[in-house]
Short mmCIF file of C-alpha atoms and ligand atoms in Angstrom, two decimals:
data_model
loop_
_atom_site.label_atom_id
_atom_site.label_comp_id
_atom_site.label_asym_id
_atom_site.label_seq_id
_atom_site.Cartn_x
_atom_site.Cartn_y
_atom_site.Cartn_z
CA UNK A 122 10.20 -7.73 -15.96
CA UNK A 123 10.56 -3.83 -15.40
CA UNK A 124 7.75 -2.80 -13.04
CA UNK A 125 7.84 -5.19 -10.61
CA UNK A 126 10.44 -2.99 -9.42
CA UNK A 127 9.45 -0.73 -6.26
CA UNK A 128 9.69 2.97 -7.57
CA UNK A 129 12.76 2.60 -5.34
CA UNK A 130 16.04 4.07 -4.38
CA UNK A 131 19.12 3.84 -6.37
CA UNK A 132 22.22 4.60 -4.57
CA UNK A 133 20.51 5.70 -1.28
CA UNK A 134 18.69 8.56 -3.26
CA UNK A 135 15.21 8.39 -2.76
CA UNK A 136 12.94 9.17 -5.62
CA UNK A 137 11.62 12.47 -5.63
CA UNK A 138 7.59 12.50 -6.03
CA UNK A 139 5.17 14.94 -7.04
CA UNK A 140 1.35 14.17 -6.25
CA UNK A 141 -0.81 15.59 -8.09
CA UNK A 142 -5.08 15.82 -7.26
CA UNK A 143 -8.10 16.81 -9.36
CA UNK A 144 -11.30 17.70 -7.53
CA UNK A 145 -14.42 19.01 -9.14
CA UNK A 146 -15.87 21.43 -6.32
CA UNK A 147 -13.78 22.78 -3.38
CA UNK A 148 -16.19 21.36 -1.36
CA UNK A 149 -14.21 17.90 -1.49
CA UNK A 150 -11.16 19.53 -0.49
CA UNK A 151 -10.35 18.40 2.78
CA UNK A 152 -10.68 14.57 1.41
CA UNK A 153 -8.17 15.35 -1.33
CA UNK A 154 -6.09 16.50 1.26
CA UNK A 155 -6.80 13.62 3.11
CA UNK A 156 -5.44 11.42 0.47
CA UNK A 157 -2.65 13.04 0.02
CA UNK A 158 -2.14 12.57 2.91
CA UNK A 159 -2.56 8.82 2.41
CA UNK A 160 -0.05 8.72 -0.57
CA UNK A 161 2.49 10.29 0.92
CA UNK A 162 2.56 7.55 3.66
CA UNK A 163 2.13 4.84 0.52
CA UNK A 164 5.14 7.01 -0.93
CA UNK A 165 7.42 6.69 1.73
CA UNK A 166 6.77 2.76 1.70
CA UNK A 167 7.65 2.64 -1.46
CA UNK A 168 10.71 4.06 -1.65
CA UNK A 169 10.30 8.07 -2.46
CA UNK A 170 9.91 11.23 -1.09
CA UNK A 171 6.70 13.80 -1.15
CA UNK A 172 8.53 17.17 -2.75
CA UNK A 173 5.42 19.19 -3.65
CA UNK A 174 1.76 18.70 -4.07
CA UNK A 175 -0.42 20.49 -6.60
CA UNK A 176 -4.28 20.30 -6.27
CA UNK A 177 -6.33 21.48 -9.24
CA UNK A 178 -10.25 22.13 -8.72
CA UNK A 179 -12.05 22.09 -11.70
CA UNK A 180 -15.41 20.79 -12.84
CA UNK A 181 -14.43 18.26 -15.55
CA UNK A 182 -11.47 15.86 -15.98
CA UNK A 183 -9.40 16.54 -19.24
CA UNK A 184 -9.62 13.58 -21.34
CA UNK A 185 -6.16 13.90 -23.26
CA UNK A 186 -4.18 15.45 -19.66
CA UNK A 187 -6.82 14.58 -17.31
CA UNK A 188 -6.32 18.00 -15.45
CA UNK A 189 -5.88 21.06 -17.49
CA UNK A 190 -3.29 22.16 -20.28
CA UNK A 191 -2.07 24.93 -18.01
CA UNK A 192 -1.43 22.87 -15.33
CA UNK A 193 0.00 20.21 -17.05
CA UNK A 194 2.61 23.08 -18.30
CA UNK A 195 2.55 24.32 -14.77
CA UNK A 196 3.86 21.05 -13.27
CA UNK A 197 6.23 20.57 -15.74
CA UNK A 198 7.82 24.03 -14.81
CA UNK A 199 7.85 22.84 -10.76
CA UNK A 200 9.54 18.95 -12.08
CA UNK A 201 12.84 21.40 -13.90
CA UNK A 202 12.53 23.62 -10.57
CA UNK A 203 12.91 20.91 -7.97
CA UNK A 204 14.22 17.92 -9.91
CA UNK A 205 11.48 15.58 -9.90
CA UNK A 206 11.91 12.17 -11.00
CA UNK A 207 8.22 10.99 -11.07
CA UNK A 208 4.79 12.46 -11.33
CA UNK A 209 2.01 10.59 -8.99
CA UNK A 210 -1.91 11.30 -9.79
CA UNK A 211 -4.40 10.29 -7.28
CA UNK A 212 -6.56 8.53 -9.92
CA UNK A 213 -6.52 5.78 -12.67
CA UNK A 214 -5.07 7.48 -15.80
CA UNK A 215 -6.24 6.38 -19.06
CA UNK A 216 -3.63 5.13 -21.24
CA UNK A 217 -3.75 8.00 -23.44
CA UNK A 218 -3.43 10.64 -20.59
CA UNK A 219 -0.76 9.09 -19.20
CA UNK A 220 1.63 8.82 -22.42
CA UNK A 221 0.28 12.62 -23.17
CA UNK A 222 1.31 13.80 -19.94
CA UNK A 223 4.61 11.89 -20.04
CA UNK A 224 5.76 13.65 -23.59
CA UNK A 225 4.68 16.86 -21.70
CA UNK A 226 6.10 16.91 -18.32
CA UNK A 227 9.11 14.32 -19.05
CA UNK A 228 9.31 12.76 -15.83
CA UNK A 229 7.78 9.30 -15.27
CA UNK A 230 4.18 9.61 -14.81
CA UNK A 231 2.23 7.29 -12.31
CA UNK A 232 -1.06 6.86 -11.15
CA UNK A 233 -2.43 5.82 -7.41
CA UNK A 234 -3.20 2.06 -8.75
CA UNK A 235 0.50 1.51 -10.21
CA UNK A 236 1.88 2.63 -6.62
CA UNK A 237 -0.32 0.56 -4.50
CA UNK A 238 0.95 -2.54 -6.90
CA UNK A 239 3.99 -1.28 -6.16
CA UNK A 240 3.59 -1.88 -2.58
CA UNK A 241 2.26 -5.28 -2.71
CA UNK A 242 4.59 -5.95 -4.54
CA UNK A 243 7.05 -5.45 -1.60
CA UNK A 244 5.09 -7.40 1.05
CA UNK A 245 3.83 -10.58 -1.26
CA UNK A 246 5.99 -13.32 0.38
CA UNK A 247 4.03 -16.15 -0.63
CA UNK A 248 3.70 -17.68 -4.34
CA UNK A 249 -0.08 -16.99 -4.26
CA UNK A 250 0.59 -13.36 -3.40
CA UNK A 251 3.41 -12.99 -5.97
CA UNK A 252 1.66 -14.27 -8.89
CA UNK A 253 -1.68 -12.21 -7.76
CA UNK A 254 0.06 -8.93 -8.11
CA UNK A 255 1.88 -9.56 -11.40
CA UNK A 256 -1.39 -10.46 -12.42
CA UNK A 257 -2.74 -7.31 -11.81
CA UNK A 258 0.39 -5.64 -13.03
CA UNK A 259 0.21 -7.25 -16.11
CA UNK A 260 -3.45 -6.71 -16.82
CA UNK A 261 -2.92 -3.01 -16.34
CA UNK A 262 0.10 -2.88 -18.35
CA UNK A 263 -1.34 -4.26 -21.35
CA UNK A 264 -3.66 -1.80 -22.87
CA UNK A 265 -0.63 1.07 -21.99
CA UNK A 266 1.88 -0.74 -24.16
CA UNK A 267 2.74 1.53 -26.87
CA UNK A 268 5.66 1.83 -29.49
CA UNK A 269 6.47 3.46 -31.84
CA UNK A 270 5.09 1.48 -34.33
CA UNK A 271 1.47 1.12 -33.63
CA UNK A 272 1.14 5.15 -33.90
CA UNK A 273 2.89 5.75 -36.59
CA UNK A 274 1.03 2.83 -38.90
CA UNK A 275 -2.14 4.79 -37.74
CA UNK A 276 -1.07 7.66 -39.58
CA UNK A 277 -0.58 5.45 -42.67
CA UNK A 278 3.05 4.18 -42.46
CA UNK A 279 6.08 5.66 -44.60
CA UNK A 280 9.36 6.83 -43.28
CA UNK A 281 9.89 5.95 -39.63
CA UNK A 282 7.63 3.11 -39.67
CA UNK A 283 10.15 0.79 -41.10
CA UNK A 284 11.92 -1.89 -39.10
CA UNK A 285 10.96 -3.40 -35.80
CA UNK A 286 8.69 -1.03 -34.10
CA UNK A 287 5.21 -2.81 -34.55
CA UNK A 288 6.73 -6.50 -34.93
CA UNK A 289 8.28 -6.11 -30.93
CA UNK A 290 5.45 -4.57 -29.62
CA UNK A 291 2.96 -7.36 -30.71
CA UNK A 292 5.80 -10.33 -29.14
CA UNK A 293 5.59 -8.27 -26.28
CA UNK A 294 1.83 -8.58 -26.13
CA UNK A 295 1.66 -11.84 -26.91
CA UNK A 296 4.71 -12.46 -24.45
CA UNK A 297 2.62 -11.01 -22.06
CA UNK A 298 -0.76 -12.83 -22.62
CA UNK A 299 1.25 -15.78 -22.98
CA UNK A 300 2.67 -15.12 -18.91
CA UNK A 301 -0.79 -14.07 -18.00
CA UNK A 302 -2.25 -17.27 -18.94
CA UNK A 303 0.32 -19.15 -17.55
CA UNK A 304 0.39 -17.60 -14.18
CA UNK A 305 -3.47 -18.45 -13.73
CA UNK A 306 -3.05 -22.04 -14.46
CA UNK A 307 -0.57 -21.87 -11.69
CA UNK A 308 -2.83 -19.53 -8.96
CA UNK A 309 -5.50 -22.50 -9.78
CA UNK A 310 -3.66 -25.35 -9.18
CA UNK A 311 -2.20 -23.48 -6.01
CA UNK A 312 -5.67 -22.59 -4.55
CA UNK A 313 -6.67 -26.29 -5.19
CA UNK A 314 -3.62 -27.64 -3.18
CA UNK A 315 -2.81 -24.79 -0.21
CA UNK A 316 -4.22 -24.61 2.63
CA UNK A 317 -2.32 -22.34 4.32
CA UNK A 318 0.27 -23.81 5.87
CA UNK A 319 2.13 -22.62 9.12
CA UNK A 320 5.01 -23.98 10.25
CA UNK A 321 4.76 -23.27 14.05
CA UNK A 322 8.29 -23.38 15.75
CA UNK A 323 7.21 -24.48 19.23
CA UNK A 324 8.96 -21.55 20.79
CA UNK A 325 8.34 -18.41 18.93
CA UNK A 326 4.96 -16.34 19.23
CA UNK A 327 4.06 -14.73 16.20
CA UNK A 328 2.05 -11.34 15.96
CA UNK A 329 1.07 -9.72 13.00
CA UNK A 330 0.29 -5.97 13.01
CA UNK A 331 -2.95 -5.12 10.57
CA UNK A 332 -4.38 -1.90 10.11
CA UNK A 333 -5.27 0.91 7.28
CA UNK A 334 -2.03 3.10 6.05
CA UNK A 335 -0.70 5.21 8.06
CA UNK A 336 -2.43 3.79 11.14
CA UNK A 337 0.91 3.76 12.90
CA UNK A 338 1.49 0.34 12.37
CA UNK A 339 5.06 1.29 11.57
CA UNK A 340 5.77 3.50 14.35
CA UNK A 341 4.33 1.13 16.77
CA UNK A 342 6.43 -1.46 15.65
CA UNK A 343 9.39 0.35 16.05
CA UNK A 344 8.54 1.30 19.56
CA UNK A 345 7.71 -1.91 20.82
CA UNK A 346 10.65 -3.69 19.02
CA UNK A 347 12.72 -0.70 21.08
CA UNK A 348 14.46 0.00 17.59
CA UNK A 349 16.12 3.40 16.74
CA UNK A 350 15.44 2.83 13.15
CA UNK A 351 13.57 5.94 12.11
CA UNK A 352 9.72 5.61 10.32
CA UNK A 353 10.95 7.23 7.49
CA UNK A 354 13.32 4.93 6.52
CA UNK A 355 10.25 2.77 6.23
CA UNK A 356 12.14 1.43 2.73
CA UNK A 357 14.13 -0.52 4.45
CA UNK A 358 12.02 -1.83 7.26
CA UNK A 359 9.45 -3.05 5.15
CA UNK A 360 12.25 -4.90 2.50
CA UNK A 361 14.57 -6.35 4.86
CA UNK A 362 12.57 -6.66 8.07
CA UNK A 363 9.03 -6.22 8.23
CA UNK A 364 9.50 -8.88 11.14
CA UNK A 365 11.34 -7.91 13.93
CA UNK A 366 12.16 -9.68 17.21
CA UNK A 367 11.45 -8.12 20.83
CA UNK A 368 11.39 -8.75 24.01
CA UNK A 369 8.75 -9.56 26.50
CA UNK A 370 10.14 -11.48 29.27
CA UNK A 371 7.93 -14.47 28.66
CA UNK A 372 9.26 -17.79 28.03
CA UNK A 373 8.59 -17.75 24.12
CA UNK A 374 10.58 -15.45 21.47
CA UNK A 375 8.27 -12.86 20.29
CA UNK A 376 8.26 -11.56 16.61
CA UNK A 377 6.37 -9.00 15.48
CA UNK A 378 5.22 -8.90 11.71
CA UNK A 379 4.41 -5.94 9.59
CA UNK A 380 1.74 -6.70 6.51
CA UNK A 381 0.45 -4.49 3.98
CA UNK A 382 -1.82 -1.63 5.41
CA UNK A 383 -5.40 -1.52 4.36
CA UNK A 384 -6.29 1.80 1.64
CA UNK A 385 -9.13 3.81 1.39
CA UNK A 386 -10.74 3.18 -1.85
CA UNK A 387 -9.05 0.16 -3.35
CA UNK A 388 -9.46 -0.31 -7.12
CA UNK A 389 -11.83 -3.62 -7.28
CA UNK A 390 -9.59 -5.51 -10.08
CA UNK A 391 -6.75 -5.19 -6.91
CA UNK A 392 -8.90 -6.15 -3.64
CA UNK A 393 -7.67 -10.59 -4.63
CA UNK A 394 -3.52 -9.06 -4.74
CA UNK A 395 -4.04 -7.40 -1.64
CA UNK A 396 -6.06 -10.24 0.24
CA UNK A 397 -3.42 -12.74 -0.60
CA UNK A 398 -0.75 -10.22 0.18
CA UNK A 399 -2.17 -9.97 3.43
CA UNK A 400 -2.82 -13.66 4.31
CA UNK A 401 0.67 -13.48 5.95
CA UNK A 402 -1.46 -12.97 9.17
CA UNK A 403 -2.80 -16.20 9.18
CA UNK A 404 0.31 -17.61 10.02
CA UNK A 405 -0.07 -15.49 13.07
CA UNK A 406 -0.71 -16.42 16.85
CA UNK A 407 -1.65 -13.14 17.54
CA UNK A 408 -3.07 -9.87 15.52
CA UNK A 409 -2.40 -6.43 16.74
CA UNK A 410 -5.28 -4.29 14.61
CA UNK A 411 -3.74 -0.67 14.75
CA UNK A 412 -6.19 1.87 14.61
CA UNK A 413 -5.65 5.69 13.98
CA UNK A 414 -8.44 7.22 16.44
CA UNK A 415 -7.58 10.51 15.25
CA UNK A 416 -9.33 10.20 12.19
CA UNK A 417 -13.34 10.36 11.74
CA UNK A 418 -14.84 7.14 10.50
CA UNK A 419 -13.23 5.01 13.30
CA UNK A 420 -15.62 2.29 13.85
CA UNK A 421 -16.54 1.68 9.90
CA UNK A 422 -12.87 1.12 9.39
CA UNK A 423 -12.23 -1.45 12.19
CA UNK A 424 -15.53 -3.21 10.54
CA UNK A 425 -13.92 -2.92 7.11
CA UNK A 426 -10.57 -4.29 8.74
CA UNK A 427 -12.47 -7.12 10.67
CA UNK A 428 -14.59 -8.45 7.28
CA UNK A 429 -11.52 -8.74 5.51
CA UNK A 430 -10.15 -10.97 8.20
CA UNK A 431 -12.69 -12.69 8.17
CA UNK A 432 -12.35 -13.70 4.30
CA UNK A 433 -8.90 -14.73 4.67
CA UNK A 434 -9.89 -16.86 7.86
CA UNK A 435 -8.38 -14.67 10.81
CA UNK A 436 -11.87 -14.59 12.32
CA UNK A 437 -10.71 -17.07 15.41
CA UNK A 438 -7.13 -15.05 15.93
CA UNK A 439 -6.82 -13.56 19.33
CA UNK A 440 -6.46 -10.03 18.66
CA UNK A 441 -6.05 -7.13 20.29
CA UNK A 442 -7.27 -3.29 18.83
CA UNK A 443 -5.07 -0.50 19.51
CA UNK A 444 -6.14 2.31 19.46
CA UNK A 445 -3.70 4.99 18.57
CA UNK A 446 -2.85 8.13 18.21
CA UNK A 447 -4.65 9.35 21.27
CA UNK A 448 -1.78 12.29 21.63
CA UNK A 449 -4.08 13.63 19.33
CA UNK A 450 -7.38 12.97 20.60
CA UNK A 451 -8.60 15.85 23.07
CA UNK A 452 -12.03 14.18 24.08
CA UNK A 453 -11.02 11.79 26.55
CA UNK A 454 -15.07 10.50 26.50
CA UNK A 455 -14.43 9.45 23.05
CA UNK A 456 -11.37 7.32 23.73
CA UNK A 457 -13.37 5.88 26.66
CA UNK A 458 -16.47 4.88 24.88
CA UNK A 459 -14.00 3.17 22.19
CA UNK A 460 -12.33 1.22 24.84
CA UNK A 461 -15.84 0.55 26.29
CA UNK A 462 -17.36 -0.87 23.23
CA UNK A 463 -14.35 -3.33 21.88
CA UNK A 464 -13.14 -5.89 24.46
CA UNK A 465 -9.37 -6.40 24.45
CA UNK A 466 -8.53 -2.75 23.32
CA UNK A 467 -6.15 -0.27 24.24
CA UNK A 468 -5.61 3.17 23.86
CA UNK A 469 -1.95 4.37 23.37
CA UNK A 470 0.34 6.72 21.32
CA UNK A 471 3.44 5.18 19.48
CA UNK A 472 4.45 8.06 20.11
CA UNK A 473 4.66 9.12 23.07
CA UNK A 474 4.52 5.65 24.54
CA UNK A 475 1.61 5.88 26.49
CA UNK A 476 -0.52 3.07 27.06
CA UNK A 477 2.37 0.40 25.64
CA UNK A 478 3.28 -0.98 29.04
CA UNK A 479 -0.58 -1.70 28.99
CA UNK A 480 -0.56 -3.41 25.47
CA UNK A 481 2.63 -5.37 27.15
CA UNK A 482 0.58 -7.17 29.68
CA UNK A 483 -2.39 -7.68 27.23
CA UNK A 484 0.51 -9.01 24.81
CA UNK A 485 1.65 -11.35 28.04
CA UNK A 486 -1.66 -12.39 29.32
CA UNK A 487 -2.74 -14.18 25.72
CA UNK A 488 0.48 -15.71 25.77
CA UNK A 489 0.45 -16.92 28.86
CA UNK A 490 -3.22 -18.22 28.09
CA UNK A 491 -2.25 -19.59 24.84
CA UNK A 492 0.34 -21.69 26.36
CA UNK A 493 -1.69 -22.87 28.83
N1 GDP B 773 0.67 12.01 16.81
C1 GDP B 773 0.90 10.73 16.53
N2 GDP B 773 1.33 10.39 15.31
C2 GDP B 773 1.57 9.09 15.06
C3 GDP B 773 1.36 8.08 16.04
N3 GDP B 773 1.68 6.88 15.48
C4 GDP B 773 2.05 7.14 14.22
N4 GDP B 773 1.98 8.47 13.94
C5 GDP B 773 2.32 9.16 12.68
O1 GDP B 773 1.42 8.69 11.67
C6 GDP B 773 2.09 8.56 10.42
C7 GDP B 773 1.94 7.16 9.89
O2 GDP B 773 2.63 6.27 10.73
P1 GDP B 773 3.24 4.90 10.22
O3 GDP B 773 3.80 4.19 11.40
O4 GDP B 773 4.14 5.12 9.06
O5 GDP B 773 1.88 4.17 9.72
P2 GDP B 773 1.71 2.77 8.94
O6 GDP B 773 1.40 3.11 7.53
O7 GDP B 773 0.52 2.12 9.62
O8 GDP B 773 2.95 1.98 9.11
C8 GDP B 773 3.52 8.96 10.68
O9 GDP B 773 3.66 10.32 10.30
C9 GDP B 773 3.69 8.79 12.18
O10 GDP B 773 4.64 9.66 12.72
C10 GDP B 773 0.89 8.48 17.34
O11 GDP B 773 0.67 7.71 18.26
N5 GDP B 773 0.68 9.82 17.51
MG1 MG B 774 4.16 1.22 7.61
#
């Protein structure tokens, strides 16, 4: 089935995105930018490339464009100008705005929820986590199937409403409902058999890196796995090796483990996909819970981060917190009160590499203490 699809690449070009945010006051502007932002890191995962961004304030949301006419126009003037293959609204379009907008602007039109499938889509290794996101997928495909047929026998049939138009569109619905209802008579009879289980070779030590988007759990990866492969091609590492081996001078082989970053404001009917997409870390020895301390709201997201651990049984994992992105941070009293308050925490940059020799010999001691 289209869709399941990431957004990707064809012959090495990577799509070419336009976001697109509606506020109602400018006082919310800095979190819109925020989110962008946010996308733009959920973009590059994904398979595309941020080429412009276009943030409309005003007080209500369009129902037939969601933001205005004008701008609607507008944006189809900058997708001719720079060649852009898909539209990306930080929202849940309703079916209707998002077919309007598509006849409009002519480029593929997606919303936030469709891209963060997308990207669990990518790191769902297990059955569970497969069939959770085409679930989702599915369910929010359903109600936005349209054809030709269905619109055209609302304006009373007649020429052009002949032949198959209607007939495939209801198989495909049924086909659809039909997969739906088969897929959760095979999550059930998973949940009732699985518990999760992990094939321990003796001599590897496994460590899973959690954390929100855009935390640096990417970057981090790459400098502890000593790897020249640059962040952005981020495509790549998370298809063909969100695990990576590295070294540590211990007796064990260390491999480090990406897993699907955390988002700010997850769309409820997507919160089971993402908790099964994540329950790769349980197969961990070891969690590394990236944090960027750059960013207000530190402590309610490690909270967020540990509850959701929790649920998927990680509560007993050693862990460590990292605290990154201190490059950034100017108040050194803040990084040391954060350091004070969580035991086994470090501060470091990805970056710049400071602090990673210390997250080494934190990395060394639980192994050593583990094997024990
Ligand atoms: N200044 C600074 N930027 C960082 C650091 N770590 C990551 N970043 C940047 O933060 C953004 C998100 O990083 P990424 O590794 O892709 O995050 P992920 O979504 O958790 O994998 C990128 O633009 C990185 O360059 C750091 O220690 N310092
Ligand atoms: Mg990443």
């Amino acid at each position: 089935m289209r869709g399941k699809q990431p957004i990707s690449v064809e012959e090495n070009k990577r799509e070419r995105v336009l976001l697109v945010s509606l506020i109602h006051d400018s006082s919310k502007r800095h979190r819109a930018l925020y989110r962008f932002e946010e996308l733009e890191g959920l973009v590059k995962t994904a398979g595309g490339e941020v080429f412009e961004k276009v943030l409309q304030i005003k007080d209500k949301v369009d129902p037939s464009y969601y933001i205005g006419k004008g701008k609607a126009e507008e944006i189809k003037r900058l997708v001719e100008a720079y060649g852009i293959d898909t539209v990306l609204f930080d929202t849940e379009l309703t079916p209707a705005q998002q077919k309007n907008l598509e006849d409009l602007i002519k480029a593929k039109i997606i919303d936030r929820n469709v891209l963060i499938m997308d990207i669990f889509a990518l790191h769902a290794r297990t059955r569970e986590a497969k069939i959770q996101v085409e679930l989702a997928q599915l369910k929010y495909r359903l109600p936005r199937l349209t054809g030709f047929g269905i619109e055209l026998s609302r304006l009373g049939g007649g020429i052009g409403t002949r032949g198959p138009g209607e007939k495939k569109l209801e198989v495909e619905k049924r086909r659809i409902k039909e997969r739906i209802q088969r897929l959760e008579k095979e999550l059930k009879e998973i949940e009732k058999h699985i518990k999760v289980q992990s094939k321990r070779r003796k001599n590897v030590f496994k460590i899973a890196l959690v954390g929100y988007t855009n935390a640096g759990k990417s970057t981090l990866m790459n400098t502890l796995a000593r790897e020249n492969l640059k962040v952005a091609d981020s495509y790549f590492s998370t298809l063909d090796a969100t695990t990576r081996k590295f070294f540590l001078d211990t007796q064990k082989e260390v491999v480090l483990s990406d897993t699907v970053g955390f988002i700010e404001d997850l769309p409820p009917y997507l919160v089971a996909s993402f908790r099964s997409t994540l329950k790769v870390a349980t197969d961990a020895d070891l969690l590394l819970h990236v944090v960027d301390t750059s960013r207000p709201g530190v402590e309610e997201r490690i909270r967020i981060v540990e509850k959701t651990l929790s649920d998927i049984e990680c509560e007993d994992k050693p862990r460590i917190i990292v605290f990154n992105k201190i490059d950034l941070v100017l108040e050194e009293t803040v990084l040391l009160r954060l350091k004070d308050r969580y035991q086994n925490s470090v501060l470091l940059s990805a970056v710049t590499g400071e602090g990673v020799e210390e997250l080494k010999t934190e990395i060394r001691d639980i192994i050593a203490d583990i094997s024990s």
